[in-house]
Coordinates of C-alpha atoms and ligand atoms in Angstrom, one line a residue:
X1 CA 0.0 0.0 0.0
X2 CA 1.3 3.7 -0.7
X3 CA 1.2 5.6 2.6
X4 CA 1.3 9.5 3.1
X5 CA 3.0 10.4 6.3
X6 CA 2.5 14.4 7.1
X7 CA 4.7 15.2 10.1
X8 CA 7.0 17.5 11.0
X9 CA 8.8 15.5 14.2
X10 CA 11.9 14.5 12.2
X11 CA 12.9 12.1 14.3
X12 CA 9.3 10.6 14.5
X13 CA 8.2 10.7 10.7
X14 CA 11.7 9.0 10.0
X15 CA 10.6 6.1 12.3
X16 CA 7.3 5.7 11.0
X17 CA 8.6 5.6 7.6
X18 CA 11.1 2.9 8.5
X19 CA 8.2 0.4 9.9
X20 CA 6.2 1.1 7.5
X21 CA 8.5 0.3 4.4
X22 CA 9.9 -2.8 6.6
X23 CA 6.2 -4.1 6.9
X24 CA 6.0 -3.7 2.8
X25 CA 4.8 -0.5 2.2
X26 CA 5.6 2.2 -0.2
X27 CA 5.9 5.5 1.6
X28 CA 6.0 9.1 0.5
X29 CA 6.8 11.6 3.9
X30 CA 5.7 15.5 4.2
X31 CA 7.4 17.4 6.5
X32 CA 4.8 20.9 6.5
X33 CA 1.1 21.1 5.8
X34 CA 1.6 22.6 2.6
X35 CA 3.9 19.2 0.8
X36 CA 1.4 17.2 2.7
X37 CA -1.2 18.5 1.0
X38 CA 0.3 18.8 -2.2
X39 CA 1.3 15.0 -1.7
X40 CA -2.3 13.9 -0.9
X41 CA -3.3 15.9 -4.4
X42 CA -0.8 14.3 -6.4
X43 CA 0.3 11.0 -5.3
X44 CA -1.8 7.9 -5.5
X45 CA -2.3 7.4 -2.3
X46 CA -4.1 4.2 -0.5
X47 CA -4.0 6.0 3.2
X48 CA -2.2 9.1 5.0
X49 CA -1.2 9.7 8.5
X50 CA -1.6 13.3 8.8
X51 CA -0.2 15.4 12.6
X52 CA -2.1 18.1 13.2
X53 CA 0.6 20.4 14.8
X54 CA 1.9 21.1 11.4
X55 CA 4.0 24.4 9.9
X56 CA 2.8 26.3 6.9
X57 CA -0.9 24.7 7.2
X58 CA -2.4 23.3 10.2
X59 CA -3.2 19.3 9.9
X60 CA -7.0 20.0 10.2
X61 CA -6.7 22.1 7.4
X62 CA -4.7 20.2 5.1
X63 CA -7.4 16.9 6.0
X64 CA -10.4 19.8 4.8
X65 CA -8.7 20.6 1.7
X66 CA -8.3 17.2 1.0
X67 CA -11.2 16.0 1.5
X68 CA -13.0 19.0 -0.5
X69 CA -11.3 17.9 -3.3
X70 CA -12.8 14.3 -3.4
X71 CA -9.6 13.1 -1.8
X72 CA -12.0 9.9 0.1
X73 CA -8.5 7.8 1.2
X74 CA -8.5 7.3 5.3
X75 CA -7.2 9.5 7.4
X76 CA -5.3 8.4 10.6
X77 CA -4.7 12.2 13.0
X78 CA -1.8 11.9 15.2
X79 CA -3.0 14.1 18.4
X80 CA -1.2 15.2 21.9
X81 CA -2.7 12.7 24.7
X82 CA -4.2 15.7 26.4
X83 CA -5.9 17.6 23.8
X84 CA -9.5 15.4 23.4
X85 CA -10.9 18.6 21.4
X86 CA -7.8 18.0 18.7
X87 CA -9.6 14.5 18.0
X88 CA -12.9 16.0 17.7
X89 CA -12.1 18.8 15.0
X90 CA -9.8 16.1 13.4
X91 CA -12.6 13.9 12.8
X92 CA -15.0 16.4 11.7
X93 CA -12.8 17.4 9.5
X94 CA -12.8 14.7 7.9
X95 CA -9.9 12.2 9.5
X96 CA -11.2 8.2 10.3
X97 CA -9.4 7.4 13.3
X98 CA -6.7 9.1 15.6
X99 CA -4.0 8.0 17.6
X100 CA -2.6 10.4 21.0
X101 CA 1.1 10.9 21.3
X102 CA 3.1 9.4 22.2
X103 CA 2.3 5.8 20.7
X104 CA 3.6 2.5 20.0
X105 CA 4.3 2.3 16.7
X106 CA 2.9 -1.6 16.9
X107 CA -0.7 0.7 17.7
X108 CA -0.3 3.1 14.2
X109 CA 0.3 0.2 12.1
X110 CA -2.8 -2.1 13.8
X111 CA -5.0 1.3 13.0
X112 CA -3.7 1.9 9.3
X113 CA -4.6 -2.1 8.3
X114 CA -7.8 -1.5 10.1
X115 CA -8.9 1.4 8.4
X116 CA -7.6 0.2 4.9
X117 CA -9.8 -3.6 5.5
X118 CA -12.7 -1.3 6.2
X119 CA -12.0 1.4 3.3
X120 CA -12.4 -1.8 1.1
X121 CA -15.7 -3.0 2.6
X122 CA -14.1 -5.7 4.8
X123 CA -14.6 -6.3 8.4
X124 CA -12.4 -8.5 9.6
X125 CA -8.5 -8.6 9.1
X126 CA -9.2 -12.2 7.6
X127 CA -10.1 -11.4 4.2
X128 CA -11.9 -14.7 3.3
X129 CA -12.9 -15.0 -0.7
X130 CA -14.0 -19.0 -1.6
X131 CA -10.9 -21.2 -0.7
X132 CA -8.7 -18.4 -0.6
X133 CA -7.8 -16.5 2.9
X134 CA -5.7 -13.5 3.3
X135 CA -4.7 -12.9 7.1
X136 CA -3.8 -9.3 7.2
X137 CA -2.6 -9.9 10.7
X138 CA 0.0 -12.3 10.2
X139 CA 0.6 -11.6 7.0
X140 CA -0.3 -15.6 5.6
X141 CA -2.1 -17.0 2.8
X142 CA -3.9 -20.8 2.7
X143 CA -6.2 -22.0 -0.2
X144 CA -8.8 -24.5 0.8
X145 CA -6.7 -24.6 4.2
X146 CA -3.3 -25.2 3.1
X147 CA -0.9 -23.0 3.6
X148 CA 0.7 -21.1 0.5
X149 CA 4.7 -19.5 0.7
X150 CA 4.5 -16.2 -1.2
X151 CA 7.4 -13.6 -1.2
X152 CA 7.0 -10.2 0.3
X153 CA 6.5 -8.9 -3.0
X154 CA 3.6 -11.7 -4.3
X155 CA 1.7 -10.9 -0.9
X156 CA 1.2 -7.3 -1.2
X157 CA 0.4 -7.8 -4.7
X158 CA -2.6 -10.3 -3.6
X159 CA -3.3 -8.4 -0.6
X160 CA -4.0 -5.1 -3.0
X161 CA -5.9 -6.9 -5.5
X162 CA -8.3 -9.3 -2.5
X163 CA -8.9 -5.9 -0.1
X164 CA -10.2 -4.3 -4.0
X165 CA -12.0 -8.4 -4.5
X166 CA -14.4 -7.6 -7.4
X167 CA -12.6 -4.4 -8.5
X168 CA -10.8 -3.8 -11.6
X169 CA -7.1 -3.0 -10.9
X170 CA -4.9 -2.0 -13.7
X171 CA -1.4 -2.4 -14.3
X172 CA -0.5 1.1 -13.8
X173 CA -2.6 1.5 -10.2
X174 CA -0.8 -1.5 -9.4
X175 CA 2.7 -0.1 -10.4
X176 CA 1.9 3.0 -8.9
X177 CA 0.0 1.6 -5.3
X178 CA 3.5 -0.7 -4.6
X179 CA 6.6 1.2 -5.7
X180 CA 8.0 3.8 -5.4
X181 CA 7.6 7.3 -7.2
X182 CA 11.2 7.6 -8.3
X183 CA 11.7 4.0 -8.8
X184 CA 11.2 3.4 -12.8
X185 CA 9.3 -0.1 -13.5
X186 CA 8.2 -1.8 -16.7
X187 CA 4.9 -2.7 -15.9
X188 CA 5.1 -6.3 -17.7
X189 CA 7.2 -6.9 -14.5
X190 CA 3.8 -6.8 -12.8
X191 CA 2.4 -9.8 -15.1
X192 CA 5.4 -11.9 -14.1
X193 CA 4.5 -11.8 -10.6
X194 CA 0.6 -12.6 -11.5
X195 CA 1.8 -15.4 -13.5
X196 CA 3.7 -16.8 -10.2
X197 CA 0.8 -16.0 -7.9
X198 CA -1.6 -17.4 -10.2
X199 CA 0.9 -20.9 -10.1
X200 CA 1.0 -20.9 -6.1
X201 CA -2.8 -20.1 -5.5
X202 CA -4.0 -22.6 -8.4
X203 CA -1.6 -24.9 -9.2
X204 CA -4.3 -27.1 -11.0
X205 CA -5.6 -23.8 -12.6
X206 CA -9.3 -24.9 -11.4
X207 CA -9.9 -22.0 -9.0
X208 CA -9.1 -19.5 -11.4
X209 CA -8.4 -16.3 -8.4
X210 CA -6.9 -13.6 -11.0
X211 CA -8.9 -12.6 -14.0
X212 CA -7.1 -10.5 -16.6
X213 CA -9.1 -8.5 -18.4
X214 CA -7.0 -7.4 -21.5
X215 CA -6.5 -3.8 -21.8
X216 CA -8.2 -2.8 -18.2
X217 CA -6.2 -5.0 -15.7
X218 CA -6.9 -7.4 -13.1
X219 CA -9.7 -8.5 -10.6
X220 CA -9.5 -10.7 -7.9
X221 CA -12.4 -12.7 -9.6
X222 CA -13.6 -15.2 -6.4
X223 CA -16.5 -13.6 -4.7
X224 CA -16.0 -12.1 -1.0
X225 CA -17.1 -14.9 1.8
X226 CA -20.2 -13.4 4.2
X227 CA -18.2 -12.8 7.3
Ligands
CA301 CA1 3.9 18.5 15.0

């Protein structure tokens, strides 16, 4: 997932960056209202963690402006313990959740898988789709119970495409959602990688998981279990 962090606490946004890219995300960092803003405009971005003690622009506002211009991706505040009014504006303003300073970063990254499951509709951090299950938690695949060995790489690929299950995903959203800006990548790269998750999930090819649909991308075709 791409992840927007708007902070100005060097010390802090550096550590969030580094958990977040070692749990597999791609991360673009803001370190004043006015980048974060112009980050949340431009960037495709899956969720943000946005402080609201910012220079330049306040965090309440840059969460307004985003938010006025149909910019629907969560919102996770980070607020001073003390200040229960902060969380209030924050969340009128538009932000989905908040966390109080000083936190465990173990807490941020529980609250950002939360809110992306239920940005895609899904209540639980299983996400169960026919035989296939996606444990967000512990970060573990099984098909009709077995347990499947994907590489970092395949899993946030799957994990994209079965939060999105019924969605049409193209290559580029895809490109764009799991690497970085500045990091050039043919996008047949991508195909590869469907190809060898395709081969792990269905050896048999009988379950079928990954439509392609030629031109317009892929869909993670097996229909979303009622939780
Ligand atoms: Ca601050």
């Amino acid at each position: 997932m791409r992840v927007l962090i708007v902070e100005d606490e060097d010390a802090l946004r550096e550590n969030l960056r580094r958990e977040l890219v070692a749990a597999g995300h791609v991360v673009d960092v803001a370190a004043d209202g006015e980048e974060g803003l112009f980050a949340g405009l431009e960037y495709p971005v899956d969720i943000a963690i946005v402080d609201l003690g910012l220079p330049k622009l306040s965090g309440l506002e840059v969460i307004r402006r985003l938010r006025e211009k149909d910019r629907h991706f969560p919102i996770l505040i980070l607020t001073a313990r003390d200040r229960w009014q902060d969380k209030v504006e924050g969340l009128d303003a538009g932000a989905d959740d908040y966390v109080a300073k000083p936190f465990h970063l173990e807490e941020v990254l529980a609250r950002l898988q939360a809110l992306l499951r239920r940005s895609g509709g899904w209540a639980s951090s299983s996400l169960a789709c026919g035989p296939v299950v996606l444990d967000t938690r512990a970060q573990t695949v099984t098909v009709e119970g077995q347990s499947v060995e994907l590489t970092t790489f395949e899993y946030r690929i799957l994990e994209h495409l079965m939060l999105k299950a019924g969605e049409v995903i193209s290559k580029t959203d895809l490109t764009e959602h799991l690497y970085e800006q500045d990091f050039e990548r043919d996008s047949n790269v991508i195909e590869v990688f469907i190809g060898r998750l395709r081969r792990k999930l269905d050896p048999d090819d009988r379950l079928k998981p990954i439509e392609t649909l030629r031109g317009r991308g892929y869909r993670f075709a097996l229909a979303r279990n009622a939780s």
